[in-house]
Tab-separated table of N, CA, C and O in Angstrom:
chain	number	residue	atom	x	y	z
A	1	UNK	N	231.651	-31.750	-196.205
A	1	UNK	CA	233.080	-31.727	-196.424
A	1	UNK	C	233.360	-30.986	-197.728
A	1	UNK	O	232.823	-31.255	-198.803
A	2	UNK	N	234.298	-29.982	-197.509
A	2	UNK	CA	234.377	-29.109	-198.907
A	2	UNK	C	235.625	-30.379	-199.295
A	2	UNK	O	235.885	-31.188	-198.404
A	3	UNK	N	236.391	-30.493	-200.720
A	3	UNK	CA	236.787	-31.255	-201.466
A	3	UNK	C	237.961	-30.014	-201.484
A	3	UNK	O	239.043	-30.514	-201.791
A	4	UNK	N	238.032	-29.050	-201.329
A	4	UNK	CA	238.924	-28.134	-202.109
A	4	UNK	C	239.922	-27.682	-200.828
A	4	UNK	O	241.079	-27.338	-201.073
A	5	UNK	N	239.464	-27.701	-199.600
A	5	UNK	CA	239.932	-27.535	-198.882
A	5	UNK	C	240.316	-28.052	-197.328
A	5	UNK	O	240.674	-27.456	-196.312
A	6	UNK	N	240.070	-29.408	-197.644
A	6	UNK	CA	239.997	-30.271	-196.806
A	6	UNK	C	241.081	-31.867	-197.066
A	6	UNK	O	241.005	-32.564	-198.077
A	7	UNK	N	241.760	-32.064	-196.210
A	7	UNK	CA	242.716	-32.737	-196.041
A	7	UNK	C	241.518	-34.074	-195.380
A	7	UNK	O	240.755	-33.888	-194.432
A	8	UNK	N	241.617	-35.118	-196.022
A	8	UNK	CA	241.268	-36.678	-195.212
A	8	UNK	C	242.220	-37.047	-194.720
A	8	UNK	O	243.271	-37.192	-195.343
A	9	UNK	N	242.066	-37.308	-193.380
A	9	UNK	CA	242.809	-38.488	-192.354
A	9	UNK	C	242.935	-40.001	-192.501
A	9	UNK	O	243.786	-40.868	-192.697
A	10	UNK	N	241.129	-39.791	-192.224
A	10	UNK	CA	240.876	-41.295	-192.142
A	10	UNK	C	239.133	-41.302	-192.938
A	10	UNK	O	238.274	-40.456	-193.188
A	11	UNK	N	239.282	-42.609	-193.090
A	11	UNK	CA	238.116	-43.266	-193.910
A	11	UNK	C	236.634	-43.457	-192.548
A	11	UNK	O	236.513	-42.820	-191.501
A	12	UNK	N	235.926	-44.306	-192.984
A	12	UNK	CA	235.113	-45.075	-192.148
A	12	UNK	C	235.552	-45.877	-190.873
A	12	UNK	O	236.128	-46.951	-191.044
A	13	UNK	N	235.340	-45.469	-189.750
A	13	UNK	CA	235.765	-46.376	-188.744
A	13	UNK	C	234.661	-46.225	-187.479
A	13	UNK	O	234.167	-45.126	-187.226
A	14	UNK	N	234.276	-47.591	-186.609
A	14	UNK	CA	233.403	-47.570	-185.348
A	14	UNK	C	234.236	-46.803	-184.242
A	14	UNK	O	235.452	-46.912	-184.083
A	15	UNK	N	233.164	-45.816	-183.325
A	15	UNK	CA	233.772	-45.570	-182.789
A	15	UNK	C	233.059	-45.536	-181.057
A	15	UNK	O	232.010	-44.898	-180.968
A	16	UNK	N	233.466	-46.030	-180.064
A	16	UNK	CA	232.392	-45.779	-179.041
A	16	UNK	C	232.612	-45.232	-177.717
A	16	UNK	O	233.697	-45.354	-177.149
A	17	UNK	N	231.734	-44.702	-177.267
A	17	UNK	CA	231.140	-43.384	-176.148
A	17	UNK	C	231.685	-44.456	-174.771
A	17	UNK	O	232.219	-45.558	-174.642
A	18	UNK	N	231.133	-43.268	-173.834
A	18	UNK	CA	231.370	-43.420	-172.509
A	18	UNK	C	230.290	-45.002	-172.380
A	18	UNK	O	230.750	-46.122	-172.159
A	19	UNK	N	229.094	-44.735	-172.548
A	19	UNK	CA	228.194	-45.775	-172.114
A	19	UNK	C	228.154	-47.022	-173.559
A	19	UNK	O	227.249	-47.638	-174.122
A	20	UNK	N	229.197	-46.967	-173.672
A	20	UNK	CA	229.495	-48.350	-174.580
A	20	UNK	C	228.702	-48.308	-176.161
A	20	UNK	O	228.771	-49.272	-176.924
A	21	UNK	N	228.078	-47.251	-176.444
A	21	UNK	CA	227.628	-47.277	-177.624
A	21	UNK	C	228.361	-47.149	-178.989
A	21	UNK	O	229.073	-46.149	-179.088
A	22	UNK	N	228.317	-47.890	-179.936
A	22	UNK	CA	228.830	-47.404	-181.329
A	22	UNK	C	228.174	-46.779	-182.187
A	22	UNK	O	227.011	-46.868	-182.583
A	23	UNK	N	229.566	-45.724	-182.602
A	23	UNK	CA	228.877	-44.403	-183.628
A	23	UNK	C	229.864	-45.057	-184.751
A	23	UNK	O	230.910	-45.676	-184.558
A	24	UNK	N	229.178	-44.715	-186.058
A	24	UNK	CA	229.990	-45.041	-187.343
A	24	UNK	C	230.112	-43.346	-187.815
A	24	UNK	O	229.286	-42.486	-188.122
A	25	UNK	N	231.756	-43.396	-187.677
A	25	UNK	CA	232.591	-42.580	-188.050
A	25	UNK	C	232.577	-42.365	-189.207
A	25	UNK	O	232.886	-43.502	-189.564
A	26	UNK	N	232.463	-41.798	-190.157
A	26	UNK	CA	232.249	-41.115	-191.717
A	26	UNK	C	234.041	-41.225	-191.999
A	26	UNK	O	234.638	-42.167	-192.518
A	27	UNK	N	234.544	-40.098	-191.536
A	27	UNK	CA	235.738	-39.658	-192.184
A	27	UNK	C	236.567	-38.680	-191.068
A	27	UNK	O	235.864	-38.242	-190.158
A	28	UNK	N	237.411	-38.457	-191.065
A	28	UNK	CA	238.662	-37.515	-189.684
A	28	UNK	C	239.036	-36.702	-190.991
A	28	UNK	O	239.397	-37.085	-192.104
A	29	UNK	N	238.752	-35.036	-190.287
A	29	UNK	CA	239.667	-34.747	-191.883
A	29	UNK	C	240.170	-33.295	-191.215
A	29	UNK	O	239.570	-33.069	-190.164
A	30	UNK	N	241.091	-32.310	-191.569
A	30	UNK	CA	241.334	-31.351	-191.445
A	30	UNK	C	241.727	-30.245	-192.280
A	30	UNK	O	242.378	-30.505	-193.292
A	31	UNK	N	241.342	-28.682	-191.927
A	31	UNK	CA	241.641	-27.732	-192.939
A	31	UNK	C	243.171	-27.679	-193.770
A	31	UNK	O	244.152	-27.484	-193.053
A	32	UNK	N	243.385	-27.839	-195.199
A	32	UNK	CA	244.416	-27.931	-195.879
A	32	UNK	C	245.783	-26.571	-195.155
A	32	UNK	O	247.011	-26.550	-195.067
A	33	UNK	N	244.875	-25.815	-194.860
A	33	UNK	CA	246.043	-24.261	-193.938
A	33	UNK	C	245.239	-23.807	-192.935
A	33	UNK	O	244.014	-23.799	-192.816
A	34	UNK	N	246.337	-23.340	-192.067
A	34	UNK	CA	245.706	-22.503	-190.667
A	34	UNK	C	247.082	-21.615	-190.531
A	34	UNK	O	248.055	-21.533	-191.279
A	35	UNK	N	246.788	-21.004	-189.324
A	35	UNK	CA	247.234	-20.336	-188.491
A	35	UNK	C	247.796	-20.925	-187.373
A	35	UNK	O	247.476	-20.295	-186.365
A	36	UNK	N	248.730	-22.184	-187.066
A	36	UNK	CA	249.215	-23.096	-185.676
A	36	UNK	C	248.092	-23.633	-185.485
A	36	UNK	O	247.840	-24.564	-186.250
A	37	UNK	N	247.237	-23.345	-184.644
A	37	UNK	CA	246.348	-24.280	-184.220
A	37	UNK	C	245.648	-24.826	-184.804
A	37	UNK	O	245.098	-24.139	-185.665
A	38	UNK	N	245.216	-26.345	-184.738
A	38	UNK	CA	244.482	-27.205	-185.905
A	38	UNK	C	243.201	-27.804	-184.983
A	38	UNK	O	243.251	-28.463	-183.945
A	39	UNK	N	242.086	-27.348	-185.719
A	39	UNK	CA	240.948	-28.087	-185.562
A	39	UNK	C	240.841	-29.451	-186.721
A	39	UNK	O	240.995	-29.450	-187.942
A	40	UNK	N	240.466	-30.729	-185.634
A	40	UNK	CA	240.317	-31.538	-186.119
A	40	UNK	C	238.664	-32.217	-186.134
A	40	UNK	O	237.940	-32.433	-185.163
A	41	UNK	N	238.371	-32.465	-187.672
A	41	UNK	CA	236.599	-32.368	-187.757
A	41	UNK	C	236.628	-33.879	-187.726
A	41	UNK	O	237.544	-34.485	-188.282
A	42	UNK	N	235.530	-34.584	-187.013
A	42	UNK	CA	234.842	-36.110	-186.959
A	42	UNK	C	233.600	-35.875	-187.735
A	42	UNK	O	232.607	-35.295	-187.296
A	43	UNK	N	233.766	-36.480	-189.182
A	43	UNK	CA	232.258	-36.149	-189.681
A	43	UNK	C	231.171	-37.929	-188.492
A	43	UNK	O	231.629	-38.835	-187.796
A	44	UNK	N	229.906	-37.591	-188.847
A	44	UNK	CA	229.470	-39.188	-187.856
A	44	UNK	C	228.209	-38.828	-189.183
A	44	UNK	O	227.799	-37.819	-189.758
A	45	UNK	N	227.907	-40.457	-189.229
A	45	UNK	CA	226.621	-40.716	-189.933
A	45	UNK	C	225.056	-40.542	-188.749
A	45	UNK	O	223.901	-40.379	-189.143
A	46	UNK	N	225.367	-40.611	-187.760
A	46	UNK	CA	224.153	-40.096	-186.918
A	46	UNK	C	224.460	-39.475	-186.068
A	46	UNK	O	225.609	-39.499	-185.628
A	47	UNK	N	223.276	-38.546	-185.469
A	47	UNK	CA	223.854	-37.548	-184.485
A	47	UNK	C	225.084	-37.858	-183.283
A	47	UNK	O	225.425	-39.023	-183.075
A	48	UNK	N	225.356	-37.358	-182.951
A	48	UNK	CA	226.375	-37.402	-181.587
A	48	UNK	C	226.151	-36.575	-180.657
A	48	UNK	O	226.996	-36.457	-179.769
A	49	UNK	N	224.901	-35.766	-180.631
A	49	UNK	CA	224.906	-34.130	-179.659
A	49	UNK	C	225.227	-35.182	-178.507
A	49	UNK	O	225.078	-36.373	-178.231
A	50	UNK	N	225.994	-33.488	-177.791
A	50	UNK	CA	225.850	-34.001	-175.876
A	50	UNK	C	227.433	-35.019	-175.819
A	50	UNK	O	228.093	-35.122	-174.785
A	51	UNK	N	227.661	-35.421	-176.611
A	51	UNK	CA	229.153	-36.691	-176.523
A	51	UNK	C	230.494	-35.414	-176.779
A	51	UNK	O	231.587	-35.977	-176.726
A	52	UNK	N	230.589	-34.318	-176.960
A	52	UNK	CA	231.461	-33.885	-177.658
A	52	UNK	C	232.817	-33.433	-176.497
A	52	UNK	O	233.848	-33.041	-177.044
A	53	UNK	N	232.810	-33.470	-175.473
A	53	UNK	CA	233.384	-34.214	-173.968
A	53	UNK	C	233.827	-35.905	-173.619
A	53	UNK	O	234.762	-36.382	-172.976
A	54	UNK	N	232.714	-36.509	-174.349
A	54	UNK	CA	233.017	-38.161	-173.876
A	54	UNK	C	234.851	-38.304	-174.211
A	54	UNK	O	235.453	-38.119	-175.269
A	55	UNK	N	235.322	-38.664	-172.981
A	55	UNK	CA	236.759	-39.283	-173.286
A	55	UNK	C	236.871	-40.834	-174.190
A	55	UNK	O	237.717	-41.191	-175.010
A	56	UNK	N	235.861	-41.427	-173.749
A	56	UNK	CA	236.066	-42.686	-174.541
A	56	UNK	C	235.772	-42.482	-176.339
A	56	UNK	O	236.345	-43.054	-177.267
A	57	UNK	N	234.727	-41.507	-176.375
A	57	UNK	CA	234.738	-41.030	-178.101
A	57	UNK	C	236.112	-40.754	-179.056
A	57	UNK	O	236.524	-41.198	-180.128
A	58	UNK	N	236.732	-39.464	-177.744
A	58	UNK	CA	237.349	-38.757	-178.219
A	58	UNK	C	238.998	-39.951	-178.662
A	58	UNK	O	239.809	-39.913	-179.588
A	59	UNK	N	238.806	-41.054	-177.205
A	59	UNK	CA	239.772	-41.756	-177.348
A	59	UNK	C	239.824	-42.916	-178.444
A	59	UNK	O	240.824	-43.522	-178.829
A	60	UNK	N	238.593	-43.064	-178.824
A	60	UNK	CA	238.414	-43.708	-179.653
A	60	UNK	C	238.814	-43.020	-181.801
A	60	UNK	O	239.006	-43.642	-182.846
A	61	UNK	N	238.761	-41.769	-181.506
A	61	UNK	CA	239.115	-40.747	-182.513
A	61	UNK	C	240.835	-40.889	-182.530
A	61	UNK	O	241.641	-41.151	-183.422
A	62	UNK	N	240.939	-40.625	-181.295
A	62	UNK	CA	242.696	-40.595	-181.441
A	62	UNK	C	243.532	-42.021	-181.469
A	62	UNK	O	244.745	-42.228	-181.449
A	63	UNK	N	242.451	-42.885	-181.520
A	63	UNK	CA	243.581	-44.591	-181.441
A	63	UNK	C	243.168	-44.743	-183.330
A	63	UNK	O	243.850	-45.511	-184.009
A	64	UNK	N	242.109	-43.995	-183.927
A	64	UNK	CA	242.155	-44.216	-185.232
A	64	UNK	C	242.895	-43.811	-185.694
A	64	UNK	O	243.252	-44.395	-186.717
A	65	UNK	N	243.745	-42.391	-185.240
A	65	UNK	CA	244.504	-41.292	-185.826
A	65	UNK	C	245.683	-41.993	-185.749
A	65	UNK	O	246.560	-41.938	-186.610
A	66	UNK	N	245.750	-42.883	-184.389
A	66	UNK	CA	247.150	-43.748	-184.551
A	66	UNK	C	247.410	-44.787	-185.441
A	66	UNK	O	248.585	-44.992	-185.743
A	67	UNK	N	246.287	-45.671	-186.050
A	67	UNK	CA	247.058	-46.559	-187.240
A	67	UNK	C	246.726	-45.493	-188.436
A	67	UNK	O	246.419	-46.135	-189.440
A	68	UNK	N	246.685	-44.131	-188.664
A	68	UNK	CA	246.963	-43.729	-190.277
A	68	UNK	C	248.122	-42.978	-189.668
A	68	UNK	O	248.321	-42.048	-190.449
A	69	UNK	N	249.242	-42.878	-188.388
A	69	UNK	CA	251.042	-42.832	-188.415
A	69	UNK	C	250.599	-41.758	-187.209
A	69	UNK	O	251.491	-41.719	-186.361
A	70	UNK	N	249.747	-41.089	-186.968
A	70	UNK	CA	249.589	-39.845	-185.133
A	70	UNK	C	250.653	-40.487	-184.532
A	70	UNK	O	250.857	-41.666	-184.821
A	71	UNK	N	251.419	-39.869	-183.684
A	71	UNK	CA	252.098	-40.434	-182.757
A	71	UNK	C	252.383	-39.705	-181.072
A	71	UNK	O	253.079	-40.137	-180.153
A	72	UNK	N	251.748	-38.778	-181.135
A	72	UNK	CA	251.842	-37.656	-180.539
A	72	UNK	C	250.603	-37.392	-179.127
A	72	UNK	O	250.756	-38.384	-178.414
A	73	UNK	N	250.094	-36.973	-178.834
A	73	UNK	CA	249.958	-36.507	-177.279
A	73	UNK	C	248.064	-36.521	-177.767
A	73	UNK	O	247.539	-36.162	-178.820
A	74	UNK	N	247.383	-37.147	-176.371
A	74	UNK	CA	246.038	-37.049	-177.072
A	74	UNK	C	245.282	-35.626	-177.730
A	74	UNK	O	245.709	-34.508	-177.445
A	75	UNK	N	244.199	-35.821	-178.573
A	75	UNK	CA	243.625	-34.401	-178.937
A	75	UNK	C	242.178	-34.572	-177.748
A	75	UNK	O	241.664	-35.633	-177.390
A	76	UNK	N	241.821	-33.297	-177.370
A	76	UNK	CA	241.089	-32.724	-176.561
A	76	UNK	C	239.841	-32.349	-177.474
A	76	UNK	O	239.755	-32.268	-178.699
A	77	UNK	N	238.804	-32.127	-176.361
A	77	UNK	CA	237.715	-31.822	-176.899
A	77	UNK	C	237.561	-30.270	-177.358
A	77	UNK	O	238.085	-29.478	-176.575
A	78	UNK	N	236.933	-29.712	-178.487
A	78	UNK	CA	236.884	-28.300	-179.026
A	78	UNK	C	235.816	-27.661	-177.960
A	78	UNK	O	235.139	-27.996	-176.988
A	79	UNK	N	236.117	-26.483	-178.807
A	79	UNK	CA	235.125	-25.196	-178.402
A	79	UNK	C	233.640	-25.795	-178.576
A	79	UNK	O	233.208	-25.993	-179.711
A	80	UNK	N	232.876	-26.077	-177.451
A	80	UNK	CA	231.416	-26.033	-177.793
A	80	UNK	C	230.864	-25.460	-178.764
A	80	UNK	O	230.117	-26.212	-179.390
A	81	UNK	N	230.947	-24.176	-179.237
A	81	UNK	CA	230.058	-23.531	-180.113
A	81	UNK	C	230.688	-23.896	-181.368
A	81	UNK	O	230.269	-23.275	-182.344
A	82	UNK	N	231.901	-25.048	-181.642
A	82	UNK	CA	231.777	-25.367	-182.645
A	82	UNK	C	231.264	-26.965	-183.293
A	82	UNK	O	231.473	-27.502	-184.380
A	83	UNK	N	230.449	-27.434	-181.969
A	83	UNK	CA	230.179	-29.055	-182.205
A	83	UNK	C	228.869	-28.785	-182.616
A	83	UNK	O	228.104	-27.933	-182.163
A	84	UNK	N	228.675	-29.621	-183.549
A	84	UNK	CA	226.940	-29.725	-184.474
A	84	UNK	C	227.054	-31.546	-184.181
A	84	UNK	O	227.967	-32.329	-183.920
A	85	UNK	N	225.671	-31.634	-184.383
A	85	UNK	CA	224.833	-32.602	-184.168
A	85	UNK	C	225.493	-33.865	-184.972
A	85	UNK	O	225.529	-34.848	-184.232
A	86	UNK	N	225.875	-34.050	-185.905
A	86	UNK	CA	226.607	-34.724	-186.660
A	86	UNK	C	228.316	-34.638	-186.966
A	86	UNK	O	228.975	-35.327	-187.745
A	87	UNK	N	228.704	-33.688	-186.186
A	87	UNK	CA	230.258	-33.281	-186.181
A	87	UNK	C	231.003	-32.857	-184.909
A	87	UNK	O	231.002	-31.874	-184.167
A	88	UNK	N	231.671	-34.093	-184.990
A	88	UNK	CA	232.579	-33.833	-183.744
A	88	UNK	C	233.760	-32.920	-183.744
A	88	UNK	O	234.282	-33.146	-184.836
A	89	UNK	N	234.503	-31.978	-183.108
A	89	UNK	CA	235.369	-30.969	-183.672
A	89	UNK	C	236.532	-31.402	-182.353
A	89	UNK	O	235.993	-31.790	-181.316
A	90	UNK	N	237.930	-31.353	-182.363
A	90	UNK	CA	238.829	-31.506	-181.487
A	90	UNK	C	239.848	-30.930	-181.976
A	90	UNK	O	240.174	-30.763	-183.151
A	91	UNK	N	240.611	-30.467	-180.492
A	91	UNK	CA	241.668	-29.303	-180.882
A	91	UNK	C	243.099	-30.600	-180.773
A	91	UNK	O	243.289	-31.575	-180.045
A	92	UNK	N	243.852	-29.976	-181.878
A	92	UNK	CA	245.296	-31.149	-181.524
A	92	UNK	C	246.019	-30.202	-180.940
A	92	UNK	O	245.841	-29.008	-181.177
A	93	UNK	N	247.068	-30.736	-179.970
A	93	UNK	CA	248.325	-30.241	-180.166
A	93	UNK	C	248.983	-29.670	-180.552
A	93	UNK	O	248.920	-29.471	-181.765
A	94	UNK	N	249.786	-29.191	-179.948
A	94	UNK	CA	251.311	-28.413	-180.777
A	94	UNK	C	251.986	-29.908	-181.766
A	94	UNK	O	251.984	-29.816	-182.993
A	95	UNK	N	252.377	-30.846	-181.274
A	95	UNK	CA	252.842	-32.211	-181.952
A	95	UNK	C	251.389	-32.672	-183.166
A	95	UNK	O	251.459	-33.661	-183.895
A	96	UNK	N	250.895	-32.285	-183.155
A	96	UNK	CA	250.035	-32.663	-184.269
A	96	UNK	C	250.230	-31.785	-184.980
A	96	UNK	O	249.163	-31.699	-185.588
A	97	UNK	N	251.048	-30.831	-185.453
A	97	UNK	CA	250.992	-29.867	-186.339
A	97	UNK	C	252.214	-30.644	-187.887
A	97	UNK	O	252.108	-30.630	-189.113
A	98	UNK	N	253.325	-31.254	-186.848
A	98	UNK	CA	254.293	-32.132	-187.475
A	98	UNK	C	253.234	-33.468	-188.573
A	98	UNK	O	253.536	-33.691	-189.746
A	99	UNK	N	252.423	-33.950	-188.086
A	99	UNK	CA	252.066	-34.975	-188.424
A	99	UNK	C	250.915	-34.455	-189.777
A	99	UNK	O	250.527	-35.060	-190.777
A	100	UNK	N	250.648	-33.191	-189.293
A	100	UNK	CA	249.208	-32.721	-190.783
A	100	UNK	C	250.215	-32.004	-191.646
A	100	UNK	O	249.770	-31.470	-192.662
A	101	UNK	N	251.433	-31.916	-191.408
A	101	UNK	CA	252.191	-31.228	-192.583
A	101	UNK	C	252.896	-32.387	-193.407
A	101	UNK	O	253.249	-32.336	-194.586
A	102	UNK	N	253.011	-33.374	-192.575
A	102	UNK	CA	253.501	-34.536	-193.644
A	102	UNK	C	252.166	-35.046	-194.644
A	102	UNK	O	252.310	-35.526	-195.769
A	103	UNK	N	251.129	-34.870	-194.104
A	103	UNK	CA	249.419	-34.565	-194.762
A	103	UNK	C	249.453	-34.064	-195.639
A	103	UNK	O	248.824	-34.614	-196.544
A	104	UNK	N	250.051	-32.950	-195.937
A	104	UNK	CA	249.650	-31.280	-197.125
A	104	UNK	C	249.362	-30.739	-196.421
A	104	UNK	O	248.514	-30.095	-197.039
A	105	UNK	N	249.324	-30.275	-195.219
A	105	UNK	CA	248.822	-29.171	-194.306
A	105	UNK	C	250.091	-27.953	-194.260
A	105	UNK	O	251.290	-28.223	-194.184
A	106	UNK	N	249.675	-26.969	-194.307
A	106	UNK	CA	250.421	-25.422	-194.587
A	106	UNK	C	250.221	-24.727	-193.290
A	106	UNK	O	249.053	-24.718	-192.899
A	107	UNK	N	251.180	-24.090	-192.469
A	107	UNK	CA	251.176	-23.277	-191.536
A	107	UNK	C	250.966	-22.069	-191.917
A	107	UNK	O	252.046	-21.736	-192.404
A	108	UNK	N	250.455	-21.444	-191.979
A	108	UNK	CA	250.267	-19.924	-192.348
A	108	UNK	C	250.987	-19.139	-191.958
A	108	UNK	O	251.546	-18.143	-192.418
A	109	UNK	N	250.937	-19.882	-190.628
A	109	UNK	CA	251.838	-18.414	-189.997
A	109	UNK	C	253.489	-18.895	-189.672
A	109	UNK	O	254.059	-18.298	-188.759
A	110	UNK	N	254.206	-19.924	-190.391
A	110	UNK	CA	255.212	-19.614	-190.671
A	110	UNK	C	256.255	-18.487	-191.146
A	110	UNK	O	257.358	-18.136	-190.729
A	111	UNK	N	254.994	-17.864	-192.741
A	111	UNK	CA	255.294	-16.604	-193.055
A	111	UNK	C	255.866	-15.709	-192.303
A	111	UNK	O	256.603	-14.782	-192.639
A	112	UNK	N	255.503	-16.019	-191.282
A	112	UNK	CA	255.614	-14.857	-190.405
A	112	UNK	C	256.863	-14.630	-189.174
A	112	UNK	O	257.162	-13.794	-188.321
A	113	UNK	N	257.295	-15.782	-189.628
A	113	UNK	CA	258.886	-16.499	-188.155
A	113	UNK	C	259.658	-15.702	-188.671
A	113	UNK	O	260.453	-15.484	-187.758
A	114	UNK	N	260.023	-15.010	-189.670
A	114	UNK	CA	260.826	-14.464	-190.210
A	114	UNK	C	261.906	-13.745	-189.770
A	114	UNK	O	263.116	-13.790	-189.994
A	115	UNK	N	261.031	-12.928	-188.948
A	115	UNK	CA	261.761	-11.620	-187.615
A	115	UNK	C	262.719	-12.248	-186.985
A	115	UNK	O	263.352	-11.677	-186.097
């Protein structure tokens, strides 16, 4: 987790898979600016390969996102080539963009509505 450019969500929380297992969740955090679309990172204290699909993980990610105020539409699983062994990655919403700007999160490409 870079410190300089990284927004925390959430703290430590259990979180568990399709076949009933618990993973201890590190931290939910996301990039301080983008471009609209927001990748959302799951750091995990032990691996997770192969889960980065599980609906019950992922649902378990987004009912945490709901007690720190989410209110919005579930997040989906990311791009494969960006899940590592210890990091879960999920794409939010268009409605999650409202909720990481009340965060400190910066649209980039606001700049650009201008036209």
């Amino acid at each position: 987790m870079n410190k300089d450019t990284d927004i925390q969500l959430s703290g430590p929380f259990k979180a568990t898979d399709g076949s009933g297992r618990a993973h201890d969740a590190k931290a939910i955090r996301i990039f301080d600016e983008g471009y609209g679309a927001i990748d959302v990172y799951v750091d995990f204290s032990a691996t997770i390969s192969g889960l980065h699909k599980d609906k019950s993980l992922i649902d378990a990610v987004v009912a945490q996102l709901r007690t720190v105020g989410y209110k919005g539409p579930a997040l989906t699983a990311g791009d494969s080539v960006l899940q590592e062994s210890k990091l879960l990655v999920l794409e939010a919403p268009d409605e999650f963009n409202t909720f990481a700007a009340g965060k400190g999160w910066k649209d980039l490409a606001e700049e650009f509505d201008d036209e």
